Amino acid sequence: MTENLNHYGRQAFDHLSQHGRLKPACFAILLVLMALVLAGCHNDENKKAAPPRPVRVMQAPVLAAGTLLTRTGEVRAHEELPLAFRLDGRLLSRQVDVGDRVKAGELLASLERDTGQNQLSSALADLNSARAAEHVAALTLNRMQQLMPAGAISRSQLDSARGDWQAAVARRQSSESAWRNARDNLSWTQLQAPQDGVITAVSASPGQVLGAGSTVVTLAASDSRDAVFDVADPHLIAQNAATPFTVSLLSDPEVHATARLRDISPQADPQTRTWHVRLTLIDPPAALALGANVQIAQAQSGPGVMTLPAAALTRIEGKPAVFIVDRQSLRLQIRPVTLASYSATDVAIASGIQPGDTIVIAGVSKLRDQERVTLAEGEE
């Protein structure tokens, strides 16, 4: 069509030019009209060239109430104490291993003691020297005090003797503090159990050079046990905190115990982006031992929800929404929804859509309301 208009325009222009009938003003008007006609034709062609966008869809499922949350986890001690030396040093020996029961005060591990022993000997020598100096200063002061009434010494000599004695006392006190510190440092080369318990982890071996505070062993301080697992959405757990959990041995589901929520970590793990959850086991059987792999189940209470892929979720005016396909007109409708919960892979819709609605589940960021679409192959 555009080519035809160009052809007719050229013929008219040649005809008028040959007979001298085309004035400059008319020539300009003719060019403007031709440009407008050509632009309109070009826009019409573009509009006709845009085909409907194919979309992937799914049918909104029937409302599901009382769903069951299941996760896998591990049995851990209710109270775990990481034990470490207060000093730097080379680990000389370790007397315990994983699973050993220990008593309060029992020796668990030792550092090399040579440096600590030398420091203690040096501090003791300084203390003995300070005590001797204090004794001499005390005798001198006592002698000066006896000579002063007879006028055998001056007041300044007595004051000097008193000053020497006070300095000797201060030095002796400082040496005693240094000796006590050296004695404590030597005692800290031995790691002892602070209370009865079971060793649940070993983090260092003999010969290893450790920094102060580096964990050597981990002590379970009581017989109470917890079930520990990770979740991508802590809201699912928090909103049903009062509902008890059932913890079963993964290798034998017949071995189980009831548990209650103890705590949820306030921050997600920076690597896995999951939250740490601890459950307190109530009267667990012996088979649910420390380190056992378990399955955790909890009935989710509350109103029914419809679960959709997380990729179906978009936003309208800052609120969550989804795109619904009108089966008659094949046009999109954006509809606000209320979320019951969400995770990295799924969203639970509490309201806003009906069972059977056709929901777009991919590429929603490129769609707009009332856009014509076609259903992807196999989804009609």
XYZ file of C-alpha atoms in Angstrom:
380
model
C 0.000 0.000 0.000
C 2.812 2.416 0.832
C 4.530 1.712 -2.489
C 1.315 2.476 -4.422
C 0.922 5.827 -2.690
C 4.521 6.713 -3.505
C 3.939 5.827 -7.171
C 0.759 7.916 -7.448
C 2.425 10.823 -5.686
C 5.333 10.860 -8.097
C 2.986 10.756 -11.121
C 0.965 13.695 -9.796
C 4.089 15.689 -9.038
C 5.513 15.102 -12.546
C 2.208 16.042 -14.212
C 1.838 19.318 -12.331
C 5.493 20.230 -12.774
C 5.405 19.682 -16.553
C 2.466 22.073 -17.028
C 3.745 24.698 -14.615
C 0.687 24.306 -12.384
C 2.521 23.631 -9.074
C 3.179 26.669 -6.962
C 5.703 26.558 -4.055
C 3.022 26.808 -1.320
C 0.944 24.058 -2.876
C 4.035 21.946 -3.273
C 4.798 22.205 0.472
C 1.213 21.328 1.450
C 1.281 18.319 -0.839
C 4.477 17.016 0.760
C 3.044 17.353 4.303
C -0.146 15.488 3.380
C 1.827 12.675 1.785
C 4.034 12.349 4.896
C 0.985 12.094 7.200
C -0.643 9.456 5.024
C 2.541 7.393 4.882
C 3.044 7.592 8.691
C -0.507 6.409 9.316
C -0.055 3.471 7.032
C 3.210 2.562 8.746
C 1.553 2.557 12.229
C -1.313 0.392 10.992
C 1.163 -2.144 9.658
C 3.042 -2.283 13.016
C -0.148 -2.804 14.966
C -1.194 -5.666 12.768
C 2.289 -7.235 13.098
C 2.217 -7.720 16.946
C 0.919 -11.265 17.675
C -0.614 -12.307 21.042
C 1.996 -13.385 23.599
C 2.022 -17.112 24.522
C 1.856 -17.749 28.282
C 2.228 -20.741 30.603
C -0.742 -21.258 32.904
C -2.164 -23.568 35.556
C -5.569 -24.058 37.114
C -5.920 -22.670 40.638
C -6.142 -25.738 42.916
C -8.911 -26.508 45.363
C -8.522 -24.901 48.807
C -6.332 -27.063 51.061
C -6.863 -26.832 54.817
C -4.941 -28.582 57.565
C -1.883 -29.288 55.413
C 1.065 -31.163 56.903
C 4.473 -29.520 57.197
C 7.324 -32.048 56.970
C 11.053 -31.462 57.272
C 14.154 -33.526 58.011
C 16.516 -32.640 60.828
C 18.896 -33.922 63.466
C 18.787 -34.611 67.208
C 21.055 -32.294 69.185
C 21.728 -31.683 72.856
C 19.415 -29.206 74.569
C 22.414 -27.347 75.995
C 25.747 -27.504 74.186
C 28.860 -25.884 75.657
C 31.808 -25.256 73.307
C 34.898 -25.627 75.520
C 38.185 -23.876 74.717
C 41.505 -22.871 76.276
C 41.972 -19.294 77.450
C 45.540 -19.252 76.102
C 47.335 -19.747 72.800
C 49.399 -22.895 72.557
C 50.078 -26.301 71.046
C 47.655 -29.066 71.993
C 49.650 -31.703 73.856
C 46.923 -34.290 74.510
C 43.180 -34.894 74.386
C 41.725 -37.397 76.825
C 38.153 -37.672 75.458
C 36.342 -38.471 72.224
C 32.806 -38.140 70.864
C 30.259 -39.983 73.003
C 32.362 -40.085 76.190
C 30.588 -39.258 79.439
C 32.570 -36.970 81.734
C 32.267 -35.703 85.298
C 32.683 -32.149 86.528
C 36.396 -31.349 86.951
C 37.577 -34.225 84.740
C 40.610 -33.439 82.543
C 39.631 -33.172 78.873
C 42.754 -31.829 77.123
C 46.143 -30.209 77.835
C 48.425 -27.643 76.222
C 52.220 -27.712 76.392
C 53.241 -26.406 79.843
C 56.913 -25.462 79.374
C 56.330 -21.766 78.749
C 53.790 -21.490 81.543
C 56.063 -23.312 83.974
C 58.969 -20.980 83.165
C 56.789 -17.918 83.657
C 55.621 -19.238 87.022
C 59.215 -19.900 88.168
C 60.274 -16.395 87.135
C 57.312 -14.829 88.927
C 58.066 -16.831 92.088
C 61.706 -15.660 92.065
C 60.603 -12.032 91.717
C 58.173 -12.502 94.593
C 60.856 -13.960 96.890
C 63.185 -11.061 96.040
C 60.459 -8.525 96.776
C 59.655 -10.160 100.105
C 63.336 -10.055 101.121
C 63.599 -6.384 100.143
C 60.468 -5.606 102.134
C 61.907 -7.384 105.190
C 65.163 -5.372 105.014
C 63.250 -2.110 104.564
C 61.061 -2.923 107.579
C 64.131 -3.591 109.785
C 65.760 -0.330 108.663
C 62.627 1.666 109.401
C 62.285 0.087 112.850
C 65.933 0.948 113.657
C 65.461 4.541 112.524
C 62.345 4.918 114.651
C 64.348 3.808 117.738
C 67.223 6.247 117.025
C 65.040 9.243 116.307
C 64.072 10.070 119.960
C 67.761 10.152 120.987
C 68.563 12.607 118.191
C 70.986 10.199 116.523
C 69.344 10.714 113.095
C 67.559 13.538 111.373
C 63.890 13.692 110.485
C 64.745 13.421 106.768
C 66.586 10.134 107.321
C 63.531 8.692 109.067
C 61.271 9.857 106.246
C 63.598 8.299 103.659
C 63.559 4.951 105.504
C 59.765 5.059 105.651
C 59.592 5.752 101.905
C 61.906 2.827 101.136
C 59.729 0.514 103.198
C 56.510 1.653 101.434
C 58.150 1.132 98.020
C 59.232 -2.363 99.066
C 55.671 -3.190 100.178
C 54.276 -2.015 96.813
C 56.830 -4.083 94.906
C 55.987 -7.172 96.944
C 52.253 -6.716 96.226
C 52.952 -6.323 92.502
C 55.104 -9.455 92.509
C 52.348 -11.409 94.259
C 49.861 -10.375 91.539
C 52.302 -11.400 88.804
C 52.853 -14.756 90.518
C 49.099 -15.393 90.786
C 48.663 -14.567 87.081
C 51.459 -16.968 86.138
C 49.927 -19.671 88.341
C 46.503 -19.177 86.712
C 48.018 -19.237 83.225
C 49.690 -22.533 84.014
C 46.415 -23.995 85.288
C 44.686 -22.828 82.096
C 46.876 -25.158 80.055
C 44.536 -27.912 81.292
C 40.939 -28.000 80.025
C 38.495 -29.462 82.557
C 34.798 -30.285 82.320
C 32.731 -27.545 84.002
C 29.920 -30.024 84.755
C 28.713 -33.546 84.047
C 27.792 -34.285 80.445
C 28.525 -36.053 77.160
C 31.089 -35.039 74.540
C 29.148 -34.368 71.316
C 31.915 -32.983 69.076
C 35.709 -32.813 68.864
C 37.297 -29.868 67.043
C 41.061 -30.234 67.638
C 43.712 -32.951 67.656
C 47.052 -33.285 69.505
C 49.844 -31.332 67.829
C 47.513 -28.635 66.545
C 48.383 -25.009 67.395
C 45.325 -23.292 68.853
C 44.370 -19.694 69.413
C 42.753 -18.543 72.625
C 39.035 -19.312 72.454
C 39.297 -21.958 69.714
C 36.813 -24.750 70.446
C 38.451 -28.050 71.407
C 35.404 -30.145 72.371
C 31.658 -29.573 72.704
C 29.889 -30.774 75.847
C 26.204 -31.658 76.105
C 25.473 -30.425 79.590
C 22.227 -32.345 80.179
C 20.250 -35.355 78.991
C 17.573 -33.138 77.394
C 17.492 -33.299 73.599
C 16.331 -31.035 70.784
C 15.374 -31.618 67.161
C 17.044 -29.092 64.865
C 16.094 -28.273 61.258
C 16.090 -25.403 58.738
C 13.166 -23.712 56.985
C 12.960 -21.255 54.102
C 9.900 -19.511 55.575
C 9.851 -19.049 59.385
C 6.317 -17.599 59.270
C 4.891 -21.081 58.674
C 6.365 -22.190 62.001
C 5.682 -18.998 63.955
C 1.988 -18.801 63.067
C 1.479 -22.373 64.361
C 3.829 -22.135 67.345
C 1.265 -23.621 69.737
C 0.721 -26.716 67.576
C 2.878 -29.679 68.718
C 5.332 -31.415 66.396
C 5.865 -35.126 65.850
C 9.520 -36.150 65.557
C 10.169 -39.623 64.089
C 13.365 -41.558 63.523
C 14.066 -41.390 59.794
C 15.130 -45.043 59.626
C 12.200 -46.248 61.769
C 9.084 -44.009 61.824
C 7.603 -46.160 64.598
C 10.125 -44.533 66.979
C 8.775 -41.052 67.618
C 8.228 -38.374 70.243
C 6.253 -35.173 70.662
C 8.098 -31.855 70.553
C 7.320 -28.190 71.113
C 8.868 -25.119 69.528
C 11.883 -23.798 71.447
C 13.146 -20.969 69.239
C 13.645 -19.709 65.682
C 16.884 -17.962 64.777
C 16.281 -14.214 64.329
C 18.405 -14.034 61.160
C 18.748 -16.201 58.086
C 21.965 -18.058 57.383
C 23.939 -15.863 54.937
C 24.874 -18.841 52.728
C 21.671 -20.907 52.617
C 19.155 -18.098 53.348
C 17.280 -20.415 55.716
C 16.269 -20.026 59.357
C 17.405 -22.391 62.128
C 14.571 -23.945 64.194
C 14.988 -25.859 67.482
C 12.311 -28.098 69.011
C 12.428 -29.481 72.550
C 11.704 -33.230 72.626
C 9.280 -34.337 75.347
C 10.251 -37.683 76.957
C 12.139 -38.954 73.887
C 12.941 -42.689 73.636
C 16.563 -43.788 73.821
C 16.587 -44.522 70.075
C 16.295 -40.790 69.390
C 19.938 -40.407 70.350
C 22.210 -37.455 69.754
C 23.049 -37.135 66.062
C 20.090 -39.237 64.858
C 18.414 -38.163 61.601
C 14.717 -37.477 62.114
C 11.605 -36.368 60.258
C 9.592 -33.495 61.743
C 5.873 -33.157 61.004
C 3.338 -30.525 62.070
C -0.304 -30.059 61.098
C -0.802 -26.533 59.726
C -3.986 -24.986 61.125
C -5.870 -21.971 59.813
C -8.035 -21.210 56.750
C -7.630 -23.083 53.489
C -5.083 -21.785 51.010
C -4.185 -22.328 47.363
C -0.533 -23.011 46.612
C 0.994 -21.534 43.441
C 4.552 -21.329 42.110
C 6.394 -18.263 43.371
C 6.968 -17.197 39.739
C 3.225 -16.470 39.411
C 3.420 -13.578 41.866
C 3.612 -9.953 40.679
C 2.652 -6.601 42.248
C 0.099 -3.870 41.630
C 0.367 -0.590 43.535
C 2.838 -2.238 45.892
C 0.517 -5.158 46.735
C 0.831 -8.821 45.670
C -1.175 -9.845 42.613
C -1.462 -12.513 39.910
C -2.494 -12.519 36.235
C -5.671 -14.453 35.357
C -6.533 -15.434 31.760
C -10.144 -14.894 30.622
C -10.853 -18.090 28.691
C -13.461 -16.374 26.452
C -11.530 -13.289 25.335
C -8.002 -14.602 26.024
C -7.165 -11.315 27.732
C -5.247 -10.905 30.974
C -6.750 -9.589 34.187
C -4.442 -8.550 37.022
C -5.994 -9.414 40.370
C -4.741 -8.465 43.883
C -4.366 -11.396 46.293
C -3.757 -11.951 50.000
C -0.793 -14.139 50.928
C -1.031 -16.697 53.718
C 2.673 -17.568 53.473
C 5.491 -17.643 50.995
C 8.847 -19.305 50.344
C 11.528 -19.254 47.684
C 9.548 -21.704 45.517
C 5.858 -21.420 46.466
C 3.243 -18.922 47.615
C 0.083 -19.765 49.562
C -2.880 -17.591 48.494
C -5.518 -16.999 51.178
C -7.938 -14.909 49.068
C -8.273 -13.086 45.753
C -8.649 -16.034 43.361
C -11.114 -18.882 42.988
C -10.491 -22.595 42.419
C -10.382 -23.220 38.677
C -9.078 -19.774 37.695
C -6.443 -19.876 34.947
C -3.280 -18.393 36.469
C -0.182 -17.288 34.535
C 2.824 -18.938 36.182
C 5.820 -17.627 34.206
C 7.096 -14.374 32.716
C 4.641 -12.167 34.613
C 7.074 -9.228 34.739
C 6.599 -8.705 30.954
C 2.790 -8.796 30.971
C 0.214 -6.020 31.336
C -3.462 -5.860 32.212
C -5.919 -6.554 29.336
C -3.142 -7.813 27.057
C -4.197 -10.461 24.531
C -2.407 -13.780 24.965
C -2.433 -17.324 23.710
C -2.054 -20.390 25.879
C 1.215 -22.237 25.473
C 1.083 -25.496 23.541
C -0.409 -28.317 25.572
C -2.151 -26.002 28.086
C -5.405 -25.305 26.265
